[in-house]
Amino acid sequence: MPLKTTLIASSIVALLSLSSTAAVAAPLQATISADSSTALWPNAQYATDIPTIKQVLGYHLGERITSHSDMLRYFEALAKAAPDRIKLFNYGNSWEGRELIYVAIAKPDTLAHLEQFSANMQQLADPRKTNKAQAKQLIKQLPSSVWLEHSVHGNEISSTDAAMMTAYHLLASQHDAVVDKILANTVVFIDPLQNPDGRMRFVNFYYQTVGMLPSADRLSVEHNEPWPRGRSNHYLFDMNRDWLAITQPETAGRIKAMLKYRPNIVVDLHEMQGDASYFFVPAADPFNPHMSKTQIANNTLVGKNNAKYFDEFGFDYYTREVFDGFYPGYGDSWPTFYGASSATYEVASARGDKYKKSNGDILSFIDTVKKHFVASIATAETAADHREKLLTDFYQYQVDAIEAGKDDDERSFILPATDDRAGSHKLATLMAKHGVEVRQADKAFSACGKDYSAGAYVIDTAQPRGRFVKTLFTEQVDMDKPFLTEQERRRARKLHDEIYDVTAWSLPLMYNVDSNTCDDAIDAASHSVSADAPLPGKVVNPQAKVAYLVPWGDMASGRFLTAALRQNIRVKSADKAFTTGDNHSYPAGSLIVEVKANDTDLAHKIQQIAADTGAQVTGVDSSWVIKGPNFGSENTVTMSAPKVAMAWDEPTSSLNAGNTRYVIEQEFNWPVTAIRSAQLASANLSDYQVLILPSGDYSQALGESGAANLKNWVKQGGVLITLDDATRYASTPKAGLIDVQQELAYRAADKADSKDAAPSDKADEKSDDNRVAGSLIKSKDELISRIENPKELPDHVSGVLANVEVDQEHWLTAGVKPEVVSLVIGNDMFTPIKLASGKNVAWFSDEKHLLASGYMWQQNRKQLAYKPFLIYQPTGKGMVIGYTQDPTARGYLDGLNVMLMNTIFRAAAHATPLR
């Protein structure tokens, strides 16, 4: 839920007041004409009863970067002025409490029946309920629709102001054939500001640093944002990557609204580096194979109409060269899988009032606003011109999706929900949030030769959202072969590959839950799963006389632990599996809450916590154990309530810091104290039991004295956890925090015996006059070998899912499955830690089994095999725990959460400071 706090600080209020103080605002104004609105669209005539931006906000479009509150004020003014043609809706609040809105703009009779429009689109979206004749009738009367998304990245500033101009133009234009056509045939939805928290971070920074006159110099402070910049939201998420996991309230509200109307064309308006021009569709290769050719073709229609207007206005643009259509989790790709044609638009950014491009041209803020505005009107016109085609294609997409599901060898996906009940439940309800039909079995059933218990989840891909299910649940989605062949060629030539983002995202793998497939429909007694369905908790024998036991291994038990610790309940955890006297087995890590060690109201607290977390709890009347450690064994530890600190600010990766803080605070329900990285060099950390270094190179921020400070703290009983690049820093000789080394690229030729080396190996030895002996190069392969950098790192991997094997006999991995899946990005590989120093607690699988999903260079696959993923090094009374990859990436690697909880809570319990 949003942080209902005063984080919309008084400083922001003070800043916004500047817009009404002419003496202060005047020096910050751009040099644009007073009739700037008219200038954006030649020969435009506007009705005087629709308020201009100047009339409402006190400045012309482009004179100031509009704040969130001013944006709200303007759209509220438009809704008041023309209530028959524009309606404003709230779809949620940001973490910092800022209102999220969208508006619908249409002709009066369409807007008056907007709910009926929604109902009709839902009918059109389900051919199982609406036959072709009925669909044809609906298509005759329905308008098409376009949804314009703005400023998902808060420092991409122009699109919010363009959104205001687009709305004004559609409402105020008179005698404009294009606008008349749009309103006659289309509903235009505008989400003017997807990321208000990030935008206000940027706006505050900009107006606090701009001088007497705005500077176009890219070196000026106003063009160089401080950490964490305005791109991300409160929890520093890149929300353009949150469309799969829906971790953020902004994303959740937006998806719910879009599923209500299912707009035919969706455009996400962005900014890119200032030396570029403008990008729009068609997108680059590769395309997701579960997209339809019709959708791609419709994007070309959109692009062609944009190009027509850009030619008229003299705007440069480009298409197809970047921003591919492969990853399904962007704002421009997620809508594809309910049947929309969707696109990304990118304009070169002024990142302020004006910006000097490398060719000497001055790019102004109003220039960027104008291009987004023109592209928006052109797109809306395309929706109007092709109304019937878009609606027909939308309906046919659903028909084809259902038929494709019926013919698929993976028609049904089944989550048995026996290995990780909480994870399976979260995944099932997540899919329901996406508008997918999910069912849960009421009774045991059999499917494709396997037996399943009641409670298993079933998703049939023979449904309108079937292609979305397929692309998220199947283990491997392939890029097309010609594209991959070209990438291998480029790699061989030492050119950058063109893979834009991660190549794997299978949710069952990332959640590390069992998922089976069946090529038939599942006929089993079941009920529909809703997006808000709770995970039911249970307490057997709630009036237990001796203890309450909670099996460890999923996030229900994890949240039970944190809830209990926050209520000062004394909890133990077993390092090893055990079996009670009544022959019930409990895995390593299981929680033990002893009755007589706690307050008299324990039974009530346990029942409430179980209900809140979904945990399964068993009360026992005897402590007798027939296998494994007893409750009082040295192989059980008392869980402490650790104070957790995290490095914040430069040089941490803001995304990794934000993702990690989010997972601990919102998934684990445990508070984190953020400390500026530079302060860690000398800070007294004795008040903290756990310190996390998110990904980043801390060499300068900490230096040798900082590393020494951390070492001393660890020796006194602290738990230092390093993530991703921070593990690389910890392994450097100057830091000396963990005894592993980063590996260079392994090349077979480098390891060959000298007798096998190429004859020209010594040819590069220079004489005194800087000349070398002659040599022969007999092949292109030998040429490449001769020019290789012997100190080169492995090739960069864009993002794959890799299998990780887990040591089952270490207390740090209690309750973690024998095999988990991690995202692998980049080129970090580390030597295994020696037994004299510590333990490799988890490592990447062998070459044959390493790749779980995605596309990985074969050389990396060979070298990464058996290299460590999780490293444990005891030091004095504490320990250092290193992850060689990021376990919290994008907040969607739920399958690693139990491991991460262990490295925080079980590690703190195993450290031995004076308590």
XYZ file of N, CA, C and O in Angstrom, residues 33 74 101 104 138 222 324 340 505 537 693 807 885:
52
model
N 7.359 31.837 -27.836
C 6.351 32.860 -28.062
C 5.151 32.652 -27.149
O 4.897 31.555 -26.665
N -4.232 20.973 -13.966
C -4.649 21.280 -15.333
C -5.690 20.286 -15.832
O -6.700 20.682 -16.431
N -3.551 9.229 -12.238
C -4.799 9.440 -12.974
C -4.654 9.027 -14.435
O -3.549 8.909 -14.959
N -10.184 9.962 -20.116
C -10.761 9.465 -21.362
C -11.353 10.656 -22.094
O -12.080 11.462 -21.496
N -20.887 -5.743 -33.038
C -20.229 -4.861 -32.079
C -19.231 -3.940 -32.774
O -19.151 -2.748 -32.479
N 22.762 21.151 -13.929
C 21.357 20.820 -14.161
C 21.181 19.664 -15.141
O 20.110 19.064 -15.202
N 13.730 -3.445 -29.410
C 13.113 -4.605 -30.053
C 11.770 -4.956 -29.429
O 11.318 -4.326 -28.471
N -3.532 -5.863 -28.318
C -3.291 -4.503 -28.809
C -2.117 -4.477 -29.771
O -1.297 -5.392 -29.821
N 12.648 -15.193 -18.991
C 11.776 -14.617 -17.963
C 10.717 -15.631 -17.515
O 9.665 -15.243 -17.005
N -3.983 -19.485 6.100
C -3.101 -20.063 7.099
C -3.852 -21.070 7.962
O -5.084 -21.122 7.950
N 25.807 -4.614 1.084
C 26.388 -3.768 0.044
C 25.738 -4.144 -1.281
O 26.045 -5.193 -1.863
N 24.182 -26.556 -1.726
C 24.673 -27.446 -0.673
C 23.542 -27.677 0.334
O 23.058 -26.737 0.958
N 25.787 -12.950 -8.283
C 24.793 -12.314 -9.137
C 23.789 -11.608 -8.227
O 23.842 -11.742 -7.003
